[in-house]
Tab-separated table of C-alpha atoms (C1' of nucleotides) in Angstrom:
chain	number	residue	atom	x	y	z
A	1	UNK	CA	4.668	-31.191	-25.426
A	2	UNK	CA	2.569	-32.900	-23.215
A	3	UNK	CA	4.459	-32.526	-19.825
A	4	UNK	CA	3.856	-28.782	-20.698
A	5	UNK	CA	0.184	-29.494	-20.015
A	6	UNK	CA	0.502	-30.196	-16.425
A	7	UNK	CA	3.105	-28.021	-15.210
A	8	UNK	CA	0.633	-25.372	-17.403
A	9	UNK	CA	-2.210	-26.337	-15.526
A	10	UNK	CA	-0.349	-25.789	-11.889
A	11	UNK	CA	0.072	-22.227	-13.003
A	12	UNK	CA	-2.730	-21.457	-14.431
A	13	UNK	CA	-4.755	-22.899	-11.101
A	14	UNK	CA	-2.062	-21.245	-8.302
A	15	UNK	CA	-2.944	-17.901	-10.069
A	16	UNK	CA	-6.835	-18.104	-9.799
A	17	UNK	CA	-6.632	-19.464	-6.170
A	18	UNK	CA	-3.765	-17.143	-5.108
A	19	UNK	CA	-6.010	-14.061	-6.522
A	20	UNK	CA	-9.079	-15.692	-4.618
A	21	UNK	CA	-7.461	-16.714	-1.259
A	22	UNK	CA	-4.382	-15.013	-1.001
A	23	UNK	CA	-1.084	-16.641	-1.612
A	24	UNK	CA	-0.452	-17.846	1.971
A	25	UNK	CA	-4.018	-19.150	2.286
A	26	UNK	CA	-3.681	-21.407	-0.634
A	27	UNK	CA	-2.143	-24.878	-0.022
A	28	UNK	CA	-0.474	-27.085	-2.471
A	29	UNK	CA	-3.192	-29.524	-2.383
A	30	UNK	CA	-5.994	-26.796	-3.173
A	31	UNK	CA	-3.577	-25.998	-6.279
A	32	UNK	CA	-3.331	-29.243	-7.042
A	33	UNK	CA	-6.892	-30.737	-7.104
A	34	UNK	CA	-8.098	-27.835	-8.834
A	35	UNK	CA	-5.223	-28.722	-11.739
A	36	UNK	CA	-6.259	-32.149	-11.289
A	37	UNK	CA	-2.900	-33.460	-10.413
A	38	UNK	CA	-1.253	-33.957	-6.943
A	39	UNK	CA	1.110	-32.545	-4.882
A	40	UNK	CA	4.567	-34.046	-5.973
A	41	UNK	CA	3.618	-32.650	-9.362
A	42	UNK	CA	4.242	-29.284	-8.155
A	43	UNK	CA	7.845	-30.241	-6.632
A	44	UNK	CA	8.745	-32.114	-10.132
A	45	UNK	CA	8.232	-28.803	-11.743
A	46	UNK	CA	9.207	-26.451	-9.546
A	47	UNK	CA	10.924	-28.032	-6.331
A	48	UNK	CA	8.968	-26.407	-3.869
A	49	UNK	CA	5.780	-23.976	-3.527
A	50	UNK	CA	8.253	-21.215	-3.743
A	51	UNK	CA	9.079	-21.463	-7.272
A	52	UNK	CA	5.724	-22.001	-8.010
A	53	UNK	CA	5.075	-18.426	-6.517
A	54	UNK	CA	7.888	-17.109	-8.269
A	55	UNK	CA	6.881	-18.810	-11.625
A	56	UNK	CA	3.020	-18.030	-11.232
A	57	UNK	CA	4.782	-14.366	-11.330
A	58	UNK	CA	7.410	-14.318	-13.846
A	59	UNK	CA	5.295	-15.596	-16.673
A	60	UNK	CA	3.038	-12.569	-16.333
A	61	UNK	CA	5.686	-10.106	-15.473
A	62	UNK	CA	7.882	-10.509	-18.971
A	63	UNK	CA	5.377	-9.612	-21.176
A	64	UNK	CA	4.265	-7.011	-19.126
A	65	UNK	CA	7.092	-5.202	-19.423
A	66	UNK	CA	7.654	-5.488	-23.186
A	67	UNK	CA	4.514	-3.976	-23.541
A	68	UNK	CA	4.829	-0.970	-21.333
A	69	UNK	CA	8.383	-0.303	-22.936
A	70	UNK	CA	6.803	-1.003	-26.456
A	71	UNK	CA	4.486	1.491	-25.695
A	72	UNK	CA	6.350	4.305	-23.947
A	73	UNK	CA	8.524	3.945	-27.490
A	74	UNK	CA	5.289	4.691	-29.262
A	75	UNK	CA	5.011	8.160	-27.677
A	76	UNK	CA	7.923	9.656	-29.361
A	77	UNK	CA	11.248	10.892	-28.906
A	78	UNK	CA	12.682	10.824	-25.286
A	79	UNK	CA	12.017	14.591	-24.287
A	80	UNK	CA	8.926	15.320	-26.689
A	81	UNK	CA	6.901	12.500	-25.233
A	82	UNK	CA	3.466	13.845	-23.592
A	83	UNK	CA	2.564	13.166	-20.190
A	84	UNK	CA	-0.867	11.219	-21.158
A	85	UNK	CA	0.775	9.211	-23.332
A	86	UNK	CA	3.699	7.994	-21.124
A	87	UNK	CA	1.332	7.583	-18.137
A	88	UNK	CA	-1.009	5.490	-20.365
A	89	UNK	CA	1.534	3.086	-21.807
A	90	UNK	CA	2.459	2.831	-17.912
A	91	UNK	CA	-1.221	2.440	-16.473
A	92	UNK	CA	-3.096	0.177	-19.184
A	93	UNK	CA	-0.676	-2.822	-19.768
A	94	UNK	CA	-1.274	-3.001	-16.097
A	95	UNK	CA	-4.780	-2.896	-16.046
A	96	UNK	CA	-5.528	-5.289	-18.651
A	97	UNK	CA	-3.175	-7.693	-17.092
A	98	UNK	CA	-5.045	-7.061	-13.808
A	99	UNK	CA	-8.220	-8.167	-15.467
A	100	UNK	CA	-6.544	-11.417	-17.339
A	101	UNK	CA	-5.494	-12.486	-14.248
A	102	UNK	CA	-8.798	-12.244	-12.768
A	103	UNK	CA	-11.230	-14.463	-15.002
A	104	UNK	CA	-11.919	-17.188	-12.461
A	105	UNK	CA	-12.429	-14.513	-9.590
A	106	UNK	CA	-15.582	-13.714	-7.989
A	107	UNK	CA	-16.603	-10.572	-8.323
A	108	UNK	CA	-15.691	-8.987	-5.009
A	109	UNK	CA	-12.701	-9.865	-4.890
A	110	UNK	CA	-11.564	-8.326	-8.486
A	111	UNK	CA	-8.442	-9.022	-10.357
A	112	UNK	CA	-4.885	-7.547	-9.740
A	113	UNK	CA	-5.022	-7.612	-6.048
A	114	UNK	CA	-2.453	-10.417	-6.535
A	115	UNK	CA	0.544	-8.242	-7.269
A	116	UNK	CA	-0.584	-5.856	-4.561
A	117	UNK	CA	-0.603	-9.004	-2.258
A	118	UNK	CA	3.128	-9.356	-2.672
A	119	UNK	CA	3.860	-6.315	-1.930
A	120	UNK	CA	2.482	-6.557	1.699
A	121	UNK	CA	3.378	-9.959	2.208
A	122	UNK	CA	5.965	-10.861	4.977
A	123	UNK	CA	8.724	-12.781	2.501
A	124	UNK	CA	11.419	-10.760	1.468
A	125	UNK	CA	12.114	-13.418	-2.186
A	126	UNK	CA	9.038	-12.428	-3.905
A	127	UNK	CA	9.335	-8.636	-3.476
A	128	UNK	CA	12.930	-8.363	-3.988
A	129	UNK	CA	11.899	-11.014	-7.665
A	130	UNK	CA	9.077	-8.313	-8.223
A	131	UNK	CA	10.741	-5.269	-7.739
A	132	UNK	CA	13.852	-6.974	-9.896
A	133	UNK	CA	11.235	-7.718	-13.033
A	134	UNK	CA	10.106	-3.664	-11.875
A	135	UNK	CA	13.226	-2.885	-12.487
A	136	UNK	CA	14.466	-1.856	-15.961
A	137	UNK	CA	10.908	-0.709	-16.513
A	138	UNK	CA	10.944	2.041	-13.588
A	139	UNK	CA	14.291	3.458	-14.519
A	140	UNK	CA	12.622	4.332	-17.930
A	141	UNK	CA	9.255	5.436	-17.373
A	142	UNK	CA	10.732	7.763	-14.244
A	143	UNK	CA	13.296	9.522	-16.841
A	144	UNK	CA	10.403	10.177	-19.193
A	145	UNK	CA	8.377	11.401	-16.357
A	146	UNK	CA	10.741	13.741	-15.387
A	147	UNK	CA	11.332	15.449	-18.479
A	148	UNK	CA	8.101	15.637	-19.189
A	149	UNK	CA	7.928	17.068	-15.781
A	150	UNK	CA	10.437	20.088	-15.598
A	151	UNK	CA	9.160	22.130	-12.440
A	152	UNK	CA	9.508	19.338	-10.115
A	153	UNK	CA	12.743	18.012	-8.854
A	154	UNK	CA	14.005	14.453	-9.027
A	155	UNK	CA	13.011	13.460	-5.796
A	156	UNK	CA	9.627	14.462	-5.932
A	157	UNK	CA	8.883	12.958	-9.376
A	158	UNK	CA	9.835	9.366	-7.743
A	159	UNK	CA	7.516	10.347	-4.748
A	160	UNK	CA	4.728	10.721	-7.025
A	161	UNK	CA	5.273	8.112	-9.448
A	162	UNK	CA	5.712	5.681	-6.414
A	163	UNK	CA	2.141	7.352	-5.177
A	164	UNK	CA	0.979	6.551	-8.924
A	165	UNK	CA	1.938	3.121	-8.391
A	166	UNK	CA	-0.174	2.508	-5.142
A	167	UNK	CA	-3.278	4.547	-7.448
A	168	UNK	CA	-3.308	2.052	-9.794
A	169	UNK	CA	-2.488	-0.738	-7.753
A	170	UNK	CA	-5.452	0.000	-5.307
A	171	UNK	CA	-7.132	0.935	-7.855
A	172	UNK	CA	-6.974	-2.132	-10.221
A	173	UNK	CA	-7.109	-4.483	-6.692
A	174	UNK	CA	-10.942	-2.938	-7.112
A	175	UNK	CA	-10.467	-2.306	-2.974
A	176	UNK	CA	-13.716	-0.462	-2.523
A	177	UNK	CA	-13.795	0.166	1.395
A	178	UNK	CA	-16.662	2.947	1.089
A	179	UNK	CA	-18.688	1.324	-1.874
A	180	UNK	CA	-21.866	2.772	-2.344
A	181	UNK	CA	-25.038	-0.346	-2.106
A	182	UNK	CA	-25.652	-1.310	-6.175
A	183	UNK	CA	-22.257	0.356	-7.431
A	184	UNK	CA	-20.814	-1.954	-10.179
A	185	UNK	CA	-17.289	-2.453	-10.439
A	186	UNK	CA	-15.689	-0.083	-13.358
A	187	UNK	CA	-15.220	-1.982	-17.037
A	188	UNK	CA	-11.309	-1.868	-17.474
A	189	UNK	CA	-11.554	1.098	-20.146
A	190	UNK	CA	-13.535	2.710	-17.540
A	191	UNK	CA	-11.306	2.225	-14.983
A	192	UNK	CA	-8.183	3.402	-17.006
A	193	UNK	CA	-9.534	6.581	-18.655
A	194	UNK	CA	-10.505	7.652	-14.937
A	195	UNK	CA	-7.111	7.120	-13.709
A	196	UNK	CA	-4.964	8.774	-16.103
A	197	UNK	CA	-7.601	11.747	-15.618
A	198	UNK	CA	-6.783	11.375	-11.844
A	199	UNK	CA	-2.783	11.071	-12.033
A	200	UNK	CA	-2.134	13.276	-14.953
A	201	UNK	CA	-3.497	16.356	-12.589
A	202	UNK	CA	-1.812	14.943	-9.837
A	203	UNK	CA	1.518	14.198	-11.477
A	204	UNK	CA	1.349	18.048	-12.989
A	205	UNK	CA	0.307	19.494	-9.829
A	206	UNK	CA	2.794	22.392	-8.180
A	207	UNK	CA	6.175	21.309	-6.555
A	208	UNK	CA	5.199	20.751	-2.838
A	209	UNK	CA	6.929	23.541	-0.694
A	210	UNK	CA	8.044	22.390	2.608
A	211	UNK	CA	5.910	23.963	4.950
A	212	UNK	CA	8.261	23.626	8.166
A	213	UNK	CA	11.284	24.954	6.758
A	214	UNK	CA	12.845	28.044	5.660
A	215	UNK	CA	9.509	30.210	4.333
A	216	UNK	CA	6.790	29.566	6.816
A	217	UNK	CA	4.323	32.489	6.136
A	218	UNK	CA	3.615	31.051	2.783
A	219	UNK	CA	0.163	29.320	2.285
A	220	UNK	CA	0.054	27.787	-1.033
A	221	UNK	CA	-2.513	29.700	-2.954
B	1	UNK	CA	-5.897	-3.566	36.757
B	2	UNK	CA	-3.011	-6.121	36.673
B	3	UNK	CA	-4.997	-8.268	34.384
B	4	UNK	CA	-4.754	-5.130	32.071
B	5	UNK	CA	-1.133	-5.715	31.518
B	6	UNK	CA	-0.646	-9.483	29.635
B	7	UNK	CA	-3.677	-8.508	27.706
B	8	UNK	CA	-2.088	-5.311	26.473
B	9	UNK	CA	1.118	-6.851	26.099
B	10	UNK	CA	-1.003	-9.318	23.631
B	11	UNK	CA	-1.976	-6.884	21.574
B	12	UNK	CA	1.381	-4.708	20.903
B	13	UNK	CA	2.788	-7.776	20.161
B	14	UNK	CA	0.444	-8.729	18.036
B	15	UNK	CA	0.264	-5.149	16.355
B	16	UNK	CA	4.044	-5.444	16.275
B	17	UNK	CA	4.447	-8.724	14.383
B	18	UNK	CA	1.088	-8.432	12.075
B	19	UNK	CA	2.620	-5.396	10.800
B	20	UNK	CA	6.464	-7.644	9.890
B	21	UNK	CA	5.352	-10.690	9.201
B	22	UNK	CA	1.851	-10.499	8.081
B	23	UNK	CA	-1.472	-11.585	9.716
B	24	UNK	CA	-1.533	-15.204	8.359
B	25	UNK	CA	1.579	-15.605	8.698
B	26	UNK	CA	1.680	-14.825	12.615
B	27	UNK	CA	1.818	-17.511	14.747
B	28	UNK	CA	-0.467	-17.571	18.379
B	29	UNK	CA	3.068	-18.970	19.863
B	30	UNK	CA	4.877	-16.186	18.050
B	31	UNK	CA	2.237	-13.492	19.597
B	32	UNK	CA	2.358	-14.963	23.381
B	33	UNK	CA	6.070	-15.677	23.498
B	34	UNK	CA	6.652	-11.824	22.253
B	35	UNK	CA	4.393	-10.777	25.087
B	36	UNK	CA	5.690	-12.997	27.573
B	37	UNK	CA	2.811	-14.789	28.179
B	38	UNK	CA	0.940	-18.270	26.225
B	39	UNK	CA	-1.164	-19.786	23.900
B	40	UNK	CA	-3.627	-19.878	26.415
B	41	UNK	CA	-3.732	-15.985	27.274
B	42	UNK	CA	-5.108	-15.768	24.073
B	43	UNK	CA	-8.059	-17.811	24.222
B	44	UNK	CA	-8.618	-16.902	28.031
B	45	UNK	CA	-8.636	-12.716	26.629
B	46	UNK	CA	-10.023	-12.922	23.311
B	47	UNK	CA	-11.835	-16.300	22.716
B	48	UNK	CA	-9.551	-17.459	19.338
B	49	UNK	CA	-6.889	-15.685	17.287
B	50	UNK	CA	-9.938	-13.724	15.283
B	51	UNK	CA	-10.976	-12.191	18.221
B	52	UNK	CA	-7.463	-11.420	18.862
B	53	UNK	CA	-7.113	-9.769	15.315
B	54	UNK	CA	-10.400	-7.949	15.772
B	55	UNK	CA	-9.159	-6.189	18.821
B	56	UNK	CA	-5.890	-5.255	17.443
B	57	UNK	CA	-7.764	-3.141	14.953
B	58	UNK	CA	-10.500	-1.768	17.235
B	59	UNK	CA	-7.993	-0.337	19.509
B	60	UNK	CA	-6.971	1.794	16.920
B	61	UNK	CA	-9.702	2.594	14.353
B	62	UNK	CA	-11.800	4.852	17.206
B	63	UNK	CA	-9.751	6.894	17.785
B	64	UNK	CA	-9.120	7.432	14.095
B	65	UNK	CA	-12.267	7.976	13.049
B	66	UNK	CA	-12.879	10.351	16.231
B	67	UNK	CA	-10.041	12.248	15.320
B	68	UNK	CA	-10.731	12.659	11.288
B	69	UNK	CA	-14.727	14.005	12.097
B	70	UNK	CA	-13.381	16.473	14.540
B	71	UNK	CA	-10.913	17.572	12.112
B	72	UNK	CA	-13.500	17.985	9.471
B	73	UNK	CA	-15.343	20.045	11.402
B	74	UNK	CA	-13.251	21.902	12.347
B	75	UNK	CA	-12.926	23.087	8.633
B	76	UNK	CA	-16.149	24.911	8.627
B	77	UNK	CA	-19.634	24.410	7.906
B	78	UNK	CA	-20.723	21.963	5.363
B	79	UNK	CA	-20.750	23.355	1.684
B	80	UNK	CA	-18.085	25.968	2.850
B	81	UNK	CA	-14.991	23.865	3.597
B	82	UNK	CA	-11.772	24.336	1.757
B	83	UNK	CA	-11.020	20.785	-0.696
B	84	UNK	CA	-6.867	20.936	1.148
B	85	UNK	CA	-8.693	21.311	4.313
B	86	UNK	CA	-10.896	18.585	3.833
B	87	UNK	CA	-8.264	16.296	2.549
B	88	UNK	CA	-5.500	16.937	5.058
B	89	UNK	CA	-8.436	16.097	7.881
B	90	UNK	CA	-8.965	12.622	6.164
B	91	UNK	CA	-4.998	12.076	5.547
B	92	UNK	CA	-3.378	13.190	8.380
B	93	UNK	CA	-4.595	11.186	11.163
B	94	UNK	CA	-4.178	7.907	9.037
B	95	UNK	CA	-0.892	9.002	8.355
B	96	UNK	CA	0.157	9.523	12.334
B	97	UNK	CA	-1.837	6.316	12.781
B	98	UNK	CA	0.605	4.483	10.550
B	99	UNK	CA	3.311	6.059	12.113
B	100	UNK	CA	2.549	5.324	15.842
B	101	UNK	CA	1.786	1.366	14.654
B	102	UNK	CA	4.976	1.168	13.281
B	103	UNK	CA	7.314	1.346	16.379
B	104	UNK	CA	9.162	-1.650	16.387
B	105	UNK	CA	8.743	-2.641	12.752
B	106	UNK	CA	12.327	-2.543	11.082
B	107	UNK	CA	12.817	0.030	8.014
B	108	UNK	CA	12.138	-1.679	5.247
B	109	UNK	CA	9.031	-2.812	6.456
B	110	UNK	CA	7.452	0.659	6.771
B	111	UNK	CA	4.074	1.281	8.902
B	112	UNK	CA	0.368	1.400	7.850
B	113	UNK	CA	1.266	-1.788	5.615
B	114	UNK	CA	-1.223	-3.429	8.129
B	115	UNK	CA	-4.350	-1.690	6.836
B	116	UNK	CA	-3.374	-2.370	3.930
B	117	UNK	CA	-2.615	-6.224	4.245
B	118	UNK	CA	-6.098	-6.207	5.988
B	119	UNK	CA	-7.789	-4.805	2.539
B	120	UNK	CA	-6.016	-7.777	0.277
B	121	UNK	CA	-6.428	-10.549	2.751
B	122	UNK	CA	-9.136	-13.403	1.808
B	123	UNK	CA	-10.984	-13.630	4.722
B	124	UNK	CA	-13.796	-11.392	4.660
B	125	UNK	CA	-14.397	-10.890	8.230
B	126	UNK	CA	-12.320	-8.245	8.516
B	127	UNK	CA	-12.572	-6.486	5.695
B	128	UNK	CA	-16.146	-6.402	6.195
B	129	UNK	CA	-15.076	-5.157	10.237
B	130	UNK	CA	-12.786	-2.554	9.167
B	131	UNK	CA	-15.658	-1.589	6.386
B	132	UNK	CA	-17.990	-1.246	9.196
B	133	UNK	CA	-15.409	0.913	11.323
B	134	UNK	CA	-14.982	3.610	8.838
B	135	UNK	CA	-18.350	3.379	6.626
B	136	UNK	CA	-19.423	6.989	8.894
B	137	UNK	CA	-16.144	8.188	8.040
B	138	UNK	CA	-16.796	7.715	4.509
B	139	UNK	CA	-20.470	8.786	4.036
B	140	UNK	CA	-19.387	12.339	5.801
B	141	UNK	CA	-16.154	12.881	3.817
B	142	UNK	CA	-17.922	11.623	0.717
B	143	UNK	CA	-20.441	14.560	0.980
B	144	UNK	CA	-18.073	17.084	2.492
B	145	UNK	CA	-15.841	16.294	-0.931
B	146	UNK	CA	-18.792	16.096	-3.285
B	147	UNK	CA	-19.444	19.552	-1.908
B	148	UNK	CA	-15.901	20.658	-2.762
B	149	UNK	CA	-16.041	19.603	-6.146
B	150	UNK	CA	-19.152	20.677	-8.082
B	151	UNK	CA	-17.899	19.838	-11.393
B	152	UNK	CA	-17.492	16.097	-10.596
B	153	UNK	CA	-20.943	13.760	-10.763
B	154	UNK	CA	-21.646	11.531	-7.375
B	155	UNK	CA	-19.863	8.557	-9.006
B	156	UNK	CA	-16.997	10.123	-9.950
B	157	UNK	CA	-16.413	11.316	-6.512
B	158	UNK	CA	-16.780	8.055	-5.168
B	159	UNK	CA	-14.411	6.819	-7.778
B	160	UNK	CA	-11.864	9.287	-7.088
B	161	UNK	CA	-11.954	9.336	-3.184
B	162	UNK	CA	-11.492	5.454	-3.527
B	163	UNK	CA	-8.162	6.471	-5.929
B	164	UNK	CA	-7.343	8.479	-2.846
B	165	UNK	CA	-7.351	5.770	-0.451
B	166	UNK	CA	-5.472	3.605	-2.446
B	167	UNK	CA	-2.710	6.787	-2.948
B	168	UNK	CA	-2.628	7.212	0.861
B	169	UNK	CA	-2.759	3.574	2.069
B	170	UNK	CA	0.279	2.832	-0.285
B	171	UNK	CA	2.207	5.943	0.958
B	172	UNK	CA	1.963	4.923	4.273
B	173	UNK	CA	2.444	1.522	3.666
B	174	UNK	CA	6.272	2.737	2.885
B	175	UNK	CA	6.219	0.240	-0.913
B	176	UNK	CA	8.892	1.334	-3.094
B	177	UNK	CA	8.667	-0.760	-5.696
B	178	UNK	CA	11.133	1.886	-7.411
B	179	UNK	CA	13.597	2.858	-4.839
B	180	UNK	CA	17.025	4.434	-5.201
B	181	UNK	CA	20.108	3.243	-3.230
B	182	UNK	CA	20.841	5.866	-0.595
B	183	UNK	CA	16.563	6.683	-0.600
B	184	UNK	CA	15.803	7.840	2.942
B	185	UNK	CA	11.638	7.126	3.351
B	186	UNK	CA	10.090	10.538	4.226
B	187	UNK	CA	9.188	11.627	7.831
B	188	UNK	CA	5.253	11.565	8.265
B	189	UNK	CA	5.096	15.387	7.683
B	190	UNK	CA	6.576	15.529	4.234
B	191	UNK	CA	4.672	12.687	3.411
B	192	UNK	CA	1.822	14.410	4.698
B	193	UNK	CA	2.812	17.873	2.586
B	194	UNK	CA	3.141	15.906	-0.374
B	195	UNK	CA	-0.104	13.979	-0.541
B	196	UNK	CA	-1.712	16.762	-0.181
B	197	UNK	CA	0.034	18.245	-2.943
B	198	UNK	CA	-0.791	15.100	-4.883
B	199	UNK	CA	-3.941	14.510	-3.811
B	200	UNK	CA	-5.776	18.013	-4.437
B	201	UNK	CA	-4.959	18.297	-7.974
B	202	UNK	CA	-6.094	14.792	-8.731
B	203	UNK	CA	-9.204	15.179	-7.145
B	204	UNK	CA	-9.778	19.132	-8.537
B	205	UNK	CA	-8.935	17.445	-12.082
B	206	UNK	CA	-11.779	18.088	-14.872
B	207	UNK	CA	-14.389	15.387	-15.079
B	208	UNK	CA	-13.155	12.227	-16.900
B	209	UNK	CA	-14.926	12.235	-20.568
B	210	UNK	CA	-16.260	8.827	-21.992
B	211	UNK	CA	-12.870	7.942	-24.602
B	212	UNK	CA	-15.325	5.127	-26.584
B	213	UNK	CA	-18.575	6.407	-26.614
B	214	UNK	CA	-21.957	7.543	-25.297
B	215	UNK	CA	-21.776	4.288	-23.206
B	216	UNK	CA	-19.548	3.113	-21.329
B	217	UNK	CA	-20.029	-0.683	-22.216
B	218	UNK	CA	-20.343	0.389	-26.096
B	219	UNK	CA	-17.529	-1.096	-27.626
B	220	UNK	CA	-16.415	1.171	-30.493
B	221	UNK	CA	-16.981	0.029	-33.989
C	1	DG	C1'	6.133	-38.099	-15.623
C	2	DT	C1'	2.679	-39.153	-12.393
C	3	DC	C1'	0.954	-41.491	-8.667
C	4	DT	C1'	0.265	-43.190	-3.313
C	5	DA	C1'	1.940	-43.185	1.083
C	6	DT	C1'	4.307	-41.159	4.571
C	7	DA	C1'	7.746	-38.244	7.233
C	8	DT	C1'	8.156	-34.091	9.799
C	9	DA	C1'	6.594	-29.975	11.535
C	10	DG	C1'	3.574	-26.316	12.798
C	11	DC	C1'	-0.940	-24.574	13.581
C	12	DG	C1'	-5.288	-23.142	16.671
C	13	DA	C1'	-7.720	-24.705	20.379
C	14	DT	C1'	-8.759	-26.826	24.878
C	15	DA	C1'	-8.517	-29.446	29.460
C	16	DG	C1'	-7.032	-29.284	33.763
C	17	DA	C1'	-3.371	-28.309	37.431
C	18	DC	C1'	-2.100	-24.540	40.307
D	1	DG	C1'	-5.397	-15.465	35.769
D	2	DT	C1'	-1.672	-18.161	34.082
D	3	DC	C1'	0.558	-22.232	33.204
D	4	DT	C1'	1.801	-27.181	30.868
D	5	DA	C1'	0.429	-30.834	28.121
D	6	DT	C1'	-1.920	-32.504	24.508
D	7	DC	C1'	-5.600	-33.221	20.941
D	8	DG	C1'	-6.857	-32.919	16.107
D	9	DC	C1'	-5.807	-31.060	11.991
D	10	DT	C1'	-3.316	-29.431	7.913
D	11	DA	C1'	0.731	-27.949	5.844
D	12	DT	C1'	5.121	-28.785	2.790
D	13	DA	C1'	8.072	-31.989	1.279
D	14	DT	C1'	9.878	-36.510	-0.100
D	15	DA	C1'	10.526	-41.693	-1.076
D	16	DG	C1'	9.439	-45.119	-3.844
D	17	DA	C1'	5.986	-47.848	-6.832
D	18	DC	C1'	4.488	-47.864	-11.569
DNA sequence: GTCTATATAGCGATAGAC
DNA sequence: GTCTATCGCTATATAGAC
């Protein structure tokens, strides 16, 4: 179809500039030129620059999910799946989607820090839409995480898989805030293999005692 | 002084609505009519709403860093500090920081999310500021950790301590991108506890092995 | 389905009275 | 030191021509 062309154009451009200049910072018009059509375009296809948001979104988020599920099914049998496994069908869909949606970006300001942009941002719609798409996906991955995580209790498996979240989030963003002077950014497989290193010790690590309650001469060893 | 007080009043309620609405997305009006006081206050105090922004974060990231050094010193000498102790220097503070910066902000929209809002945003000016502001931090917790961990190589250090960031600035930033209903978010010192937790058996993980190959940009045959 | 032209509103910044 | 009034600009959104 050739109407597809346009309103295909709008997303793909609101993505790049929304990854380079922030969501709020990026005006209709920007979006627009760049697509090389104007701004009633966007409100033809997708009534205001709200749905655009939500649309930029949503046609990254479905597949995204499919995959992580597809994967986690690859591990095995609910209960015999291995830790690496599940946290890799978690972290690398992620990643890889982080780095699609960063092609047009400069280099400083890498790839996925659009989805970690929505989580700060002031409006309620597009965190309540991600955390919706989130859904299903979460309520899976944390029951395999917590079988394959017996000594810690349900509340402090969804502690530390919301900690694994920000990880990979921050991580993937490619937020370097001490970066030494000619560090290059990590490759994606790079980047992935160190952070399932990283969150596979954490995620195993001991069940934190509370250290103001009811045993206060214990130091953990 | 009494010209103390508007400018004060400025800046909590610029703290105050940064943190719930965003940086961008706050308003000079919104700032002045919080504080009781006008557009004009602002430019008369702090030149233009960047200088305004700048100050908001100065008042605060002193005392931070102040407080983290002492704390790591306080852990010993150099070579001979504990990795817990370490960590807990570098985490705590930020943590209470997020805390005390959260006052009026509603529930939902927990704490240090304003650090991290500042690491995503496009401008660079402060990103590069709040760079600046901890870059001693950094270099002395770097080498205090690279210490800690002799089995790690400089880079994966810096790799890992930039995972840790991410962990902590997400924690305090109160996302649950995974929450269940009757959730409570945890009081600073269990948050505390369990990043720690978290945190030191992530970073005391064995060193990440190349997956591919011998190099990293080797793309397996 | 795509354009131009415009309506309406909000922004940061400044001048000048007091 | 603090105010009101206003300038100059840009934003989203829409109406109507083609």
């Amino acid at each position: 179809m050739e109407t597809t062309a346009t309103r295909e154009a709008l997303l793909d451009a609101a993505e790049e500039l929304f990854a380079e200049q922030g969501i709020e910072g990026t005006s209709l018009r920007a979006v627009t030129s760049k697509a090389g059509a104007n701004v009633a375009a966007v409100h033809y296809y997708f009534g205001s620059k709200e749905g655009l948001i939500r649309e930029v979104f949503a046609r990254r988020l479905a597949p995204l999910a499919d995959q992580r599920l597809a994967r986690l099914a690859a591990c095995g049998e609910p209960g015999e799946q291995a830790l690496e496994c599940i946290l890799r069908a978690f972290v690398e869909p992620f990643v890889e989607l982080g780095w699609r949606m960063d092609l047009g970006t400069s280099a400083t300001h890498r790839s996925g820090r659009l989805i970690a942009q929505v989580l700060l941002e002031p409006g309620d719609f597009l965190r309540n839409a991600l955390a919706d798409a989130f859904r299903e996906t979460f309520v899976r991955f944390a029951d395999a995480f917590e079988r394959a995580l017996p000594h810690l209790d349900h509340s402090e498996v969804i502690a530390r898989l919301n900690f694994a979240i920000g990880t990979m989030i921050h991580g993937v963003a490619g937020i370097r805030l001490y970066q030494e002077e000619h560090e290059a950014l990590p490759r994606s497989k790079e980047l992935v293999d160190r952070l399932v290193t990283f969150l596979v010790a954490a995620l195993e690590a001991p069940a934190t005692l509370p250290r103001t309650a009811s045993a206060p001469d214990e130091e953990p060893a």
